[in-house]
Amino acid sequence: MSSVGTHLRASFARRTILLASLVLGPSVWGLCQGQEGVDVSLALQSSPVTLHEPVVVNLSIHNDLAEEASIDLGYDREGNFEFSIVQPDGSTIRPPHLPRRNGISRFALLQLQPGETYWQRLLLNKWYPFSIVGNYRVVLTLATAVAKNSGVPAKAEFSQQLTLEVGERDEKRLENVCEGLTRAAMLKNAETALDAAKSLSYVEDVVAIPYLARLSRQGPFVVVAKYIA
C-alpha cells in the first residue's frame, strides 16, 4: 500500500509541476528533463519583485528512476550552480562561485529514493544584488554528476532561463516581506527558519533594520539567527 501511495504522490507532484509550467509560462518556470532519469525544475518564487526585495528560486529535483539516485549539488548544496545574468542595460555578467565559509554546511551529495522529490530554495541575492530597476534574464545551470547503483556516475548538466522584473522601491511591500520573513524565522522548523533569516539579511534597505533587530533577540534559533542578522 505504501508503494502505491508513493507512486500517487509522485504522480500528483509531477502533474502539479506541469500545470504550473503551463500557467506561469517559461519566463517564470523552467522544467529541465534530466539526464540519467532525473528531472530538475526551477521557479521564481515571485516576479515581479520590488527593489531591495529578496529574489528566490524554488528548486525541485525528482528521481524518475526505479532505483536510488545520488546527485552532487556541491558545497552547501549550492556550489555546483552557475549563473549568467543579462542586466537591464543588455550587458551580461557571470557571478563567481560563493566562497566557502566557517560553520555548518549541508552535505553536497543528495540521495533520492525512486519517485522521491527534493525541494530547496536558492537565494539569488547571495550571488548578485539586483540593485537596478528593470528586466533581467537569468540562466541557472546545475553542473553535476548523477550516480545510480547499476552504473558509474555520469556527468549531467541542467540549464534553464528565467525572466525577472524588478520594479521601483515599494516601502509598504518591503515591510510586508520583512514581516513575513520574520514570522517564518520564528518557526520551530530549523531549515525554514534559517532560510527566512538569511533572506531577511539580504533586504538591503533601512526598512529591514527593526525586523533584523527583533530577529537578533527572539526565536527558537536566536543564537544562529543573531549571527545572520
GROMACS .gro file of C-alpha atoms in nm:
model
  229
    1MET     CA    1   0.000   0.000   0.000
    2SER     CA    2   0.285   0.240   0.083
    3SER     CA    3   0.441   0.194  -0.265
    4VAL     CA    4   0.107   0.277  -0.427
    5GLY     CA    5   0.077   0.588  -0.209
    6THR     CA    6   0.430   0.694  -0.301
    7HIS     CA    7   0.354   0.650  -0.671
    8LEU     CA    8   0.033   0.851  -0.643
    9ARG     CA    9   0.208   1.133  -0.455
   10ALA     CA   10   0.486   1.141  -0.714
   11SER     CA   11   0.234   1.146  -0.999
   12PHE     CA   12   0.042   1.429  -0.832
   13ALA     CA   13   0.363   1.629  -0.780
   14ARG     CA   14   0.463   1.591  -1.144
   15ARG     CA   15   0.114   1.692  -1.264
   16THR     CA   16   0.137   1.998  -1.037
   17ILE     CA   17   0.472   2.091  -1.193
   18LEU     CA   18   0.329   2.053  -1.544
   19LEU     CA   19   0.023   2.264  -1.458
   20ALA     CA   20   0.242   2.534  -1.304
   21SER     CA   21   0.461   2.544  -1.615
   22LEU     CA   22   0.151   2.597  -1.832
   23VAL     CA   23   0.000   2.864  -1.606
   24LEU     CA   24   0.315   3.058  -1.517
   25GLY     CA   25   0.485   3.030  -1.854
   26PRO     CA   26   0.851   2.978  -1.941
   27SER     CA   27   0.964   3.318  -1.810
   28VAL     CA   28   0.884   3.220  -1.451
   29TRP     CA   29   0.907   2.843  -1.450
   30GLY     CA   30   1.157   2.608  -1.607
   31LEU     CA   31   1.146   2.229  -1.630
   32CYS     CA   32   1.465   2.053  -1.739
   33GLN     CA   33   1.420   1.689  -1.838
   34GLY     CA   34   1.721   1.539  -1.672
   35GLN     CA   35   1.992   1.307  -1.785
   36GLU     CA   36   2.001   0.972  -1.612
   37GLY     CA   37   1.627   0.978  -1.533
   38VAL     CA   38   1.635   1.287  -1.310
   39ASP     CA   39   1.406   1.588  -1.356
   40VAL     CA   40   1.513   1.932  -1.234
   41SER     CA   41   1.266   2.222  -1.218
   42LEU     CA   42   1.327   2.587  -1.132
   43ALA     CA   43   1.068   2.853  -1.050
   44LEU     CA   44   1.095   3.212  -0.937
   45GLN     CA   45   0.911   3.248  -0.608
   46SER     CA   46   0.789   3.590  -0.717
   47SER     CA   47   0.811   3.807  -1.028
   48PRO     CA   48   0.789   4.099  -1.044
   49VAL     CA   49   0.969   4.195  -0.724
   50THR     CA   50   1.049   4.542  -0.597
   51LEU     CA   51   1.390   4.696  -0.543
   52HIS     CA   52   1.575   4.550  -0.239
   53GLU     CA   53   1.336   4.255  -0.215
   54PRO     CA   54   1.490   3.904  -0.190
   55VAL     CA   55   1.497   3.712  -0.518
   56VAL     CA   56   1.429   3.343  -0.455
   57VAL     CA   57   1.422   3.049  -0.694
   58ASN     CA   58   1.248   2.729  -0.587
   59LEU     CA   59   1.437   2.419  -0.696
   60SER     CA   60   1.294   2.069  -0.716
   61ILE     CA   61   1.473   1.750  -0.818
   62HIS     CA   62   1.273   1.436  -0.891
   63ASN     CA   63   1.413   1.085  -0.921
   64ASP     CA   64   1.224   0.913  -1.203
   65LEU     CA   65   1.438   0.602  -1.187
   66ALA     CA   66   1.340   0.265  -1.042
   67GLU     CA   67   1.645   0.281  -0.813
   68GLU     CA   68   1.818   0.523  -0.577
   69ALA     CA   69   1.994   0.819  -0.741
   70SER     CA   70   2.269   1.039  -0.596
   71ILE     CA   71   2.316   1.396  -0.721
   72ASP     CA   72   2.614   1.613  -0.628
   73LEU     CA   73   2.499   1.973  -0.561
   74GLY     CA   74   2.840   2.098  -0.447
   75TYR     CA   75   2.942   2.283  -0.132
   76ASP     CA   76   2.642   2.354   0.094
   77ARG     CA   77   2.420   2.220  -0.187
   78GLU     CA   78   2.485   2.541  -0.383
   79GLY     CA   79   2.841   2.508  -0.507
   80ASN     CA   80   2.760   2.338  -0.839
   81PHE     CA   81   2.520   2.611  -0.955
   82GLU     CA   82   2.641   2.865  -1.211
   83PHE     CA   83   2.469   3.185  -1.321
   84SER     CA   84   2.464   3.404  -1.627
   85ILE     CA   85   2.270   3.727  -1.586
   86VAL     CA   86   2.167   3.967  -1.862
   87GLN     CA   87   2.122   4.303  -1.691
   88PRO     CA   88   1.863   4.568  -1.786
   89ASP     CA   89   2.123   4.750  -2.000
   90GLY     CA   90   2.183   4.434  -2.204
   91SER     CA   91   2.526   4.353  -2.061
   92THR     CA   92   2.598   4.002  -1.934
   93ILE     CA   93   2.776   3.909  -1.613
   94ARG     CA   94   2.867   3.575  -1.461
   95PRO     CA   95   2.878   3.594  -1.081
   96PRO     CA   96   3.161   3.393  -0.921
   97HIS     CA   97   3.104   3.086  -0.708
   98LEU     CA   98   3.021   3.155  -0.346
   99PRO     CA   99   3.325   3.127  -0.117
  100ARG     CA  100   3.336   2.860   0.150
  101ARG     CA  101   3.261   2.988   0.498
  102ASN     CA  102   3.319   2.877   0.854
  103GLY     CA  103   3.048   2.684   1.034
  104ILE     CA  104   2.800   2.413   0.943
  105SER     CA  105   2.714   2.341   0.580
  106ARG     CA  106   2.482   2.093   0.413
  107PHE     CA  107   2.616   1.768   0.266
  108ALA     CA  108   2.689   1.809  -0.103
  109LEU     CA  109   2.555   1.468  -0.202
  110LEU     CA  110   2.179   1.436  -0.235
  111GLN     CA  111   2.035   1.083  -0.228
  112LEU     CA  112   1.684   1.028  -0.364
  113GLN     CA  113   1.478   0.711  -0.346
  114PRO     CA  114   1.273   0.604  -0.652
  115GLY     CA  115   0.990   0.854  -0.706
  116GLU     CA  116   1.122   1.091  -0.437
  117THR     CA  117   1.132   1.470  -0.489
  118TYR     CA  118   1.370   1.711  -0.316
  119TRP     CA  119   1.289   2.080  -0.266
  120GLN     CA  120   1.527   2.369  -0.196
  121ARG     CA  121   1.527   2.750  -0.207
  122LEU     CA  122   1.809   2.937  -0.381
  123LEU     CA  123   1.855   3.295  -0.263
  124LEU     CA  124   1.997   3.462  -0.574
  125ASN     CA  125   2.097   3.777  -0.384
  126LYS     CA  126   2.389   3.577  -0.247
  127TRP     CA  127   2.539   3.585  -0.594
  128TYR     CA  128   2.406   3.914  -0.734
  129PRO     CA  129   2.228   4.218  -0.578
  130PHE     CA  130   1.965   4.301  -0.847
  131SER     CA  131   2.012   4.667  -0.746
  132ILE     CA  132   1.882   4.826  -1.069
  133VAL     CA  133   1.518   4.856  -1.175
  134GLY     CA  134   1.438   4.671  -1.498
  135ASN     CA  135   1.412   4.330  -1.661
  136TYR     CA  136   1.671   4.058  -1.613
  137ARG     CA  137   1.732   3.728  -1.788
  138VAL     CA  138   1.885   3.473  -1.553
  139VAL     CA  139   2.029   3.145  -1.679
  140LEU     CA  140   2.083   2.894  -1.400
  141THR     CA  141   2.295   2.588  -1.468
  142LEU     CA  142   2.347   2.290  -1.240
  143ALA     CA  143   2.663   2.110  -1.345
  144THR     CA  144   2.673   1.785  -1.152
  145ALA     CA  145   2.705   1.409  -1.165
  146VAL     CA  146   2.425   1.156  -1.127
  147ALA     CA  147   2.510   0.819  -0.974
  148LYS     CA  148   2.293   0.509  -0.950
  149ASN     CA  149   2.355   0.161  -0.815
  150SER     CA  150   2.353  -0.004  -1.157
  151GLY     CA  151   2.619   0.211  -1.321
  152VAL     CA  152   2.909   0.452  -1.285
  153PRO     CA  153   2.840   0.822  -1.210
  154ALA     CA  154   2.756   1.020  -1.524
  155LYS     CA  155   2.811   1.391  -1.577
  156ALA     CA  156   2.488   1.585  -1.615
  157GLU     CA  157   2.401   1.949  -1.682
  158PHE     CA  158   2.064   2.112  -1.627
  159SER     CA  159   2.014   2.465  -1.755
  160GLN     CA  160   1.713   2.699  -1.761
  161GLN     CA  161   1.648   3.064  -1.841
  162LEU     CA  162   1.413   3.268  -1.620
  163THR     CA  163   1.293   3.625  -1.667
  164LEU     CA  164   1.278   3.854  -1.364
  165GLU     CA  165   1.122   4.200  -1.342
  166VAL     CA  166   1.249   4.435  -1.069
  167GLY     CA  167   1.023   4.733  -1.001
  168GLU     CA  168   1.070   5.058  -0.813
  169ARG     CA  169   1.118   5.053  -0.436
  170ASP     CA  170   0.790   4.999  -0.253
  171GLU     CA  171   0.826   5.063   0.120
  172LYS     CA  172   0.492   4.907   0.216
  173ARG     CA  173   0.563   4.591   0.021
  174LEU     CA  174   0.910   4.568   0.174
  175GLU     CA  175   0.757   4.597   0.521
  176ASN     CA  176   0.517   4.312   0.440
  177VAL     CA  177   0.802   4.099   0.304
  178CYS     CA  178   1.015   4.165   0.614
  179GLU     CA  179   0.724   4.088   0.847
  180GLY     CA  180   0.657   3.758   0.667
  181LEU     CA  181   1.024   3.656   0.679
  182THR     CA  182   1.049   3.747   1.048
  183ARG     CA  183   0.746   3.533   1.129
  184ALA     CA  184   0.892   3.242   0.932
  185ALA     CA  185   1.223   3.283   1.114
  186MET     CA  186   1.038   3.228   1.443
  187LEU     CA  187   0.914   2.884   1.338
  188LYS     CA  188   1.047   2.571   1.505
  189ASN     CA  189   1.139   2.412   1.171
  190ALA     CA  190   1.512   2.486   1.162
  191GLU     CA  191   1.562   2.485   0.785
  192THR     CA  192   1.261   2.709   0.717
  193ALA     CA  193   1.354   2.946   0.997
  194LEU     CA  194   1.716   2.985   0.893
  195ASP     CA  195   1.625   3.024   0.524
  196ALA     CA  196   1.391   3.308   0.622
  197ALA     CA  197   1.659   3.470   0.839
  198LYS     CA  198   1.908   3.459   0.553
  199SER     CA  199   1.654   3.610   0.312
  200LEU     CA  200   1.581   3.890   0.557
  201SER     CA  201   1.951   3.962   0.595
  202TYR     CA  202   1.968   4.036   0.220
  203VAL     CA  203   1.697   4.304   0.231
  204GLU     CA  204   1.945   4.589   0.187
  205ASP     CA  205   1.709   4.865   0.297
  206VAL     CA  206   1.652   5.067   0.615
  207VAL     CA  207   1.305   4.910   0.633
  208ALA     CA  208   1.468   4.581   0.739
  209ILE     CA  209   1.651   4.722   1.044
  210PRO     CA  210   1.377   4.679   1.312
  211TYR     CA  211   1.298   4.329   1.184
  212LEU     CA  212   1.663   4.227   1.196
  213ALA     CA  213   1.684   4.370   1.549
  214ARG     CA  214   1.383   4.163   1.655
  215LEU     CA  215   1.537   3.853   1.498
  216SER     CA  216   1.857   3.906   1.696
  217ARG     CA  217   1.660   3.892   2.023
  218GLN     CA  218   1.377   3.640   1.969
  219GLY     CA  219   1.305   3.299   1.826
  220PRO     CA  220   1.395   2.934   1.885
  221PHE     CA  221   1.719   2.968   1.684
  222VAL     CA  222   1.821   3.309   1.813
  223VAL     CA  223   2.186   3.206   1.867
  224VAL     CA  224   2.230   3.133   1.494
  225ALA     CA  225   1.977   3.390   1.370
  226LYS     CA  226   2.152   3.665   1.567
  227TYR     CA  227   2.473   3.594   1.378
  228ILE     CA  228   2.288   3.601   1.045
  229ALA     CA  229   2.107   3.924   1.134
   0.00000   0.00000   0.00000
